[in-house]
Amino acid sequence: MIRRAVLVVLGLIWLGPTYLLLVNASRPAGSYDPASAWVPSGDFALFDNFATALDSANLTQSLASTALYSIVSPLLGVLVGALAGYVIVVLRLRHGFWWFLLIFGGTIFPSQMLLVPLFVGYSDAGLYDSRLGMILIYTAINVPLAAFVLRNFYSGVAFSVFEAARMDGASTWRIFWRIYLPISFTALAAVFILEFTFIWNDLIFGLTLSQTEEVRPVMTAIAGLMTDVYAGTPVPVGLAAGLVVSLPTVVLFLATQRLFARGLSLGSVQ
């Protein structure tokens, strides 16, 4: 009984910020008062506030760019990661473990350490503030996780599958494309969901490598909108923008949670 009561109290504390977000994002833009932030206003103006944010921050273009990054980069990342796992495990690349460490080792460095070199390199290469540049960096960041999961997955697949396909005359690429890639679909989907969520919610790389409304990710645009709160943007407008824009990742996870859990278990260390 005591344990249940403690869990309920901790759950309410955990949900407190979410409650504040929902209540204040839904109140009319001109009725925000910090003193009554915990009290619902009785009016539902969430979508009106979001429409205001769309117009004032031009979020439509940022949403389109973010959707592009969140779909294309994870697809490329899981494909390259699957290829890396296939080459290292199935084709038994010489010194494969060290190649894997080289691929995965970059993840030990904090992202903040990469910002200045990335900014200088992107500026010199003409990739700064371009959609191609954003796709490239998001793809590169997502490859190590995909390589890690798929390397573990392919380690659990019998090598006789590859040998049988080779005896039937299939090429190395055909074996990967027609056999190994389909059987690892669940693991690929789990990695894709994780990477989609990361890219959709990214702020730091968007702030560093983009500037114009056509290129910058939506979270970067919302960050600029929230900065303008002190310059006249109503608080409910900024909160509504953040809440509505976060919904796609929530919907995606809820719709694919079983696939996600099964994929990660298949890609766990054997």
Coordinates of C-alpha atoms in Angstrom, one line a residue:
M1 CA 0.0 0.0 0.0
I2 CA 2.8 2.4 0.9
R3 CA 4.7 1.5 -2.2
R4 CA 1.7 2.2 -4.4
A5 CA 1.1 5.6 -2.7
V6 CA 4.8 6.5 -3.2
L7 CA 4.6 5.5 -6.9
V8 CA 1.4 7.6 -7.3
V9 CA 3.0 10.7 -5.7
L10 CA 6.2 10.3 -7.8
G11 CA 4.1 9.8 -10.9
L12 CA 2.1 13.0 -10.2
I13 CA 5.4 14.9 -9.7
W14 CA 6.7 13.5 -12.9
L15 CA 3.6 14.5 -14.8
G16 CA 3.5 18.0 -13.3
P17 CA 5.5 19.8 -16.1
T18 CA 3.4 18.0 -18.7
Y19 CA 0.2 19.2 -17.0
L20 CA 1.6 22.8 -17.0
L21 CA 2.4 22.5 -20.7
L22 CA -1.0 21.3 -21.7
V23 CA -2.9 23.8 -19.5
N24 CA -1.0 26.9 -20.6
A25 CA -0.6 25.9 -24.3
S26 CA -4.4 25.6 -24.4
R27 CA -5.3 28.9 -22.9
P28 CA -5.9 32.0 -25.0
A29 CA -2.8 33.8 -26.0
G30 CA -3.6 37.0 -24.1
S31 CA -4.8 35.4 -20.9
Y32 CA -1.5 34.0 -19.6
D33 CA -0.8 34.8 -16.0
P34 CA 2.1 33.2 -14.1
A35 CA 0.1 33.4 -10.9
S36 CA -2.7 31.2 -12.3
A37 CA -0.5 28.9 -14.4
W38 CA -1.8 25.8 -12.6
V39 CA -5.5 26.7 -13.1
P40 CA -7.1 25.8 -16.5
S41 CA -8.7 28.8 -18.2
G42 CA -11.8 27.0 -19.4
D43 CA -11.1 27.9 -23.1
F44 CA -9.4 25.6 -25.6
A45 CA -7.1 27.7 -27.9
L46 CA -4.4 25.2 -28.6
F47 CA -4.8 25.1 -32.3
D48 CA -5.4 28.9 -32.6
N49 CA -2.1 29.4 -30.7
F50 CA -0.3 26.9 -33.0
A51 CA -1.8 28.7 -36.1
T52 CA -0.3 32.0 -34.7
A53 CA 3.1 30.3 -34.3
L54 CA 2.9 29.0 -37.9
D55 CA 2.4 32.5 -39.2
S56 CA 4.8 34.4 -36.9
A57 CA 7.8 31.9 -37.2
N58 CA 7.0 30.5 -40.6
L59 CA 7.1 27.0 -39.2
T60 CA 5.7 25.4 -42.4
Q61 CA 9.0 25.4 -44.2
S62 CA 10.9 24.2 -41.1
L63 CA 8.4 21.4 -40.7
A64 CA 8.9 20.3 -44.3
S65 CA 12.7 20.4 -43.9
T66 CA 12.5 18.4 -40.6
A67 CA 10.3 15.8 -42.2
L68 CA 12.8 15.5 -45.0
Y69 CA 15.8 15.1 -42.6
S70 CA 13.9 12.7 -40.3
I71 CA 13.0 10.3 -43.1
V72 CA 15.9 10.4 -45.5
S73 CA 18.8 10.5 -43.0
P74 CA 17.5 7.5 -40.9
L75 CA 16.9 5.5 -44.1
L76 CA 20.4 6.2 -45.3
G77 CA 21.8 5.6 -41.8
V78 CA 20.2 2.2 -41.3
L79 CA 21.2 1.1 -44.8
V80 CA 24.9 2.1 -44.3
G81 CA 24.8 0.6 -40.8
A82 CA 23.4 -2.7 -42.1
L83 CA 26.1 -2.8 -44.8
A84 CA 28.7 -2.3 -42.2
G85 CA 27.3 -5.0 -40.0
Y86 CA 27.0 -7.3 -43.0
V87 CA 30.6 -6.8 -44.1
I88 CA 32.1 -7.1 -40.6
V89 CA 30.1 -10.2 -39.5
V90 CA 29.0 -12.1 -42.6
L91 CA 31.8 -11.3 -45.0
R92 CA 34.3 -11.5 -42.1
L93 CA 36.2 -8.4 -42.9
R94 CA 39.8 -8.6 -41.8
H95 CA 40.3 -6.8 -38.5
G96 CA 36.5 -6.3 -38.5
F97 CA 36.3 -5.7 -34.8
W98 CA 38.7 -2.8 -35.1
W99 CA 36.7 -1.4 -38.0
F100 CA 33.6 -1.6 -35.9
L101 CA 35.4 0.3 -33.1
L102 CA 36.4 2.9 -35.6
I103 CA 32.7 3.4 -36.7
F104 CA 31.2 3.2 -33.2
G105 CA 34.1 5.0 -31.4
G106 CA 33.0 8.4 -32.5
T107 CA 29.9 8.2 -30.3
I108 CA 32.0 8.5 -27.2
F109 CA 32.7 12.2 -27.9
P110 CA 30.1 14.8 -26.8
S111 CA 28.3 16.4 -29.7
Q112 CA 29.5 19.8 -28.4
M113 CA 33.0 18.9 -29.3
L114 CA 32.0 18.5 -33.0
L115 CA 30.3 21.9 -33.4
V116 CA 33.3 24.1 -34.2
P117 CA 35.0 21.6 -36.6
L118 CA 31.7 21.0 -38.3
F119 CA 30.9 24.7 -38.7
V120 CA 34.4 25.4 -40.1
G121 CA 34.3 22.4 -42.4
Y122 CA 30.8 23.1 -43.6
S123 CA 31.6 26.7 -44.3
D124 CA 34.7 25.7 -46.3
A125 CA 32.9 23.0 -48.3
G126 CA 29.9 25.2 -49.1
L127 CA 27.5 22.9 -47.1
Y128 CA 26.6 25.4 -44.4
D129 CA 22.9 26.3 -44.4
S130 CA 22.0 23.7 -47.0
R131 CA 19.6 20.7 -46.8
L132 CA 22.2 18.4 -48.3
G133 CA 24.6 19.4 -45.5
M134 CA 21.9 18.7 -42.8
I135 CA 21.1 15.3 -44.4
L136 CA 24.8 14.4 -44.4
I137 CA 25.4 15.2 -40.8
Y138 CA 22.3 13.5 -39.6
T139 CA 23.1 10.4 -41.6
A140 CA 26.7 10.3 -40.3
I141 CA 25.5 10.6 -36.7
N142 CA 23.0 7.8 -37.1
V143 CA 25.3 5.2 -38.8
P144 CA 27.1 4.0 -35.5
L145 CA 23.9 3.0 -33.8
A146 CA 22.6 1.2 -36.8
A147 CA 26.0 -0.6 -37.2
F148 CA 26.0 -1.6 -33.5
V149 CA 22.5 -3.1 -33.6
L150 CA 22.8 -4.8 -37.0
R151 CA 26.3 -6.2 -36.2
N152 CA 24.7 -7.9 -33.1
F153 CA 21.7 -9.1 -35.1
Y154 CA 23.8 -10.6 -37.9
S155 CA 26.0 -12.3 -35.4
G156 CA 23.0 -14.4 -34.4
V157 CA 22.2 -15.5 -38.0
A158 CA 23.7 -18.9 -39.0
F159 CA 26.6 -18.5 -41.4
S160 CA 25.2 -21.5 -43.3
V161 CA 22.5 -19.1 -44.8
F162 CA 25.2 -17.2 -46.6
E163 CA 27.0 -20.3 -47.7
A164 CA 23.9 -21.9 -49.1
A165 CA 23.1 -18.7 -51.0
R166 CA 26.6 -18.6 -52.4
M167 CA 26.3 -22.2 -53.5
D168 CA 23.2 -21.3 -55.4
G169 CA 25.1 -18.7 -57.3
A170 CA 23.9 -15.5 -55.6
S171 CA 26.3 -12.6 -55.5
T172 CA 27.4 -10.9 -52.3
W173 CA 25.2 -7.9 -52.9
R174 CA 22.2 -10.0 -53.9
I175 CA 22.6 -12.0 -50.7
F176 CA 22.6 -8.8 -48.6
W177 CA 19.7 -7.2 -50.5
R178 CA 17.4 -10.3 -50.8
I179 CA 18.2 -12.2 -47.6
Y180 CA 19.9 -10.4 -44.9
L181 CA 18.2 -7.0 -45.3
P182 CA 14.6 -8.5 -45.2
I183 CA 15.3 -10.8 -42.2
S184 CA 16.6 -7.8 -40.3
F185 CA 13.6 -5.6 -41.0
T186 CA 12.4 -5.5 -37.4
A187 CA 15.8 -4.4 -36.1
L188 CA 16.1 -1.9 -38.9
A189 CA 12.7 -0.5 -38.0
A190 CA 13.6 -0.1 -34.3
V191 CA 16.8 1.8 -35.2
F192 CA 14.8 4.0 -37.7
I193 CA 12.3 5.0 -35.0
L194 CA 15.1 6.0 -32.6
E195 CA 16.9 8.0 -35.3
F196 CA 13.7 9.6 -36.5
T197 CA 12.9 10.8 -33.0
F198 CA 16.5 12.1 -32.5
I199 CA 16.5 14.1 -35.7
W200 CA 13.0 15.5 -35.2
N201 CA 13.9 16.8 -31.8
D202 CA 17.4 17.9 -32.6
L203 CA 18.3 21.5 -31.7
I204 CA 22.1 21.7 -31.4
F205 CA 23.1 20.8 -35.0
G206 CA 20.3 22.9 -36.4
L207 CA 21.5 25.9 -34.5
T208 CA 25.0 25.4 -35.6
L209 CA 24.7 24.4 -39.3
S210 CA 21.6 26.2 -40.5
Q211 CA 20.3 29.7 -40.6
T212 CA 17.5 30.3 -43.2
E213 CA 13.8 29.3 -42.7
E214 CA 14.0 26.9 -45.6
V215 CA 16.8 24.9 -44.1
R216 CA 16.6 25.1 -40.3
P217 CA 14.9 22.3 -38.4
V218 CA 11.6 23.0 -36.7
M219 CA 13.0 22.8 -33.2
T220 CA 15.5 25.5 -34.1
A221 CA 12.7 27.6 -35.3
I222 CA 10.7 27.1 -32.1
A223 CA 13.7 28.0 -30.1
G224 CA 13.9 31.3 -31.9
L225 CA 10.1 31.7 -31.3
M226 CA 10.5 31.1 -27.6
T227 CA 13.4 33.5 -27.4
D228 CA 11.0 36.1 -28.8
V229 CA 8.7 35.6 -25.8
Y230 CA 10.3 38.4 -24.1
A231 CA 9.9 40.6 -27.2
G232 CA 6.1 40.1 -27.4
T233 CA 5.4 36.5 -28.4
P234 CA 2.7 35.2 -25.9
V235 CA 3.8 32.3 -23.8
P236 CA 0.9 30.1 -24.8
V237 CA 1.8 30.5 -28.5
G238 CA 5.4 29.2 -27.9
L239 CA 4.1 26.3 -25.7
A240 CA 1.5 25.3 -28.3
A241 CA 4.0 25.3 -31.1
G242 CA 6.3 23.0 -29.0
L243 CA 3.5 20.7 -28.0
V244 CA 2.0 20.2 -31.4
V245 CA 5.3 19.8 -33.2
S246 CA 6.3 17.1 -30.7
L247 CA 3.2 15.0 -31.5
P248 CA 4.6 13.1 -34.6
T249 CA 7.3 11.4 -32.5
V250 CA 4.7 10.4 -29.8
V251 CA 2.3 9.1 -32.4
L252 CA 5.1 7.2 -34.2
F253 CA 6.2 5.5 -31.0
L254 CA 2.7 4.6 -29.8
A255 CA 1.9 3.2 -33.3
T256 CA 5.1 1.1 -33.5
Q257 CA 5.9 0.3 -29.8
R258 CA 5.6 -3.5 -30.2
L259 CA 7.7 -3.4 -33.4
F260 CA 10.2 -1.2 -31.6
A261 CA 10.5 -3.4 -28.5
R262 CA 10.8 -6.6 -30.6
G263 CA 13.4 -5.0 -32.9
L264 CA 15.6 -3.9 -30.0
S265 CA 15.5 -7.3 -28.4
L266 CA 16.5 -8.9 -31.7
G267 CA 19.4 -6.5 -32.0
S268 CA 20.6 -6.9 -28.4
V269 CA 23.9 -8.5 -27.6
Q270 CA 23.6 -12.3 -28.2

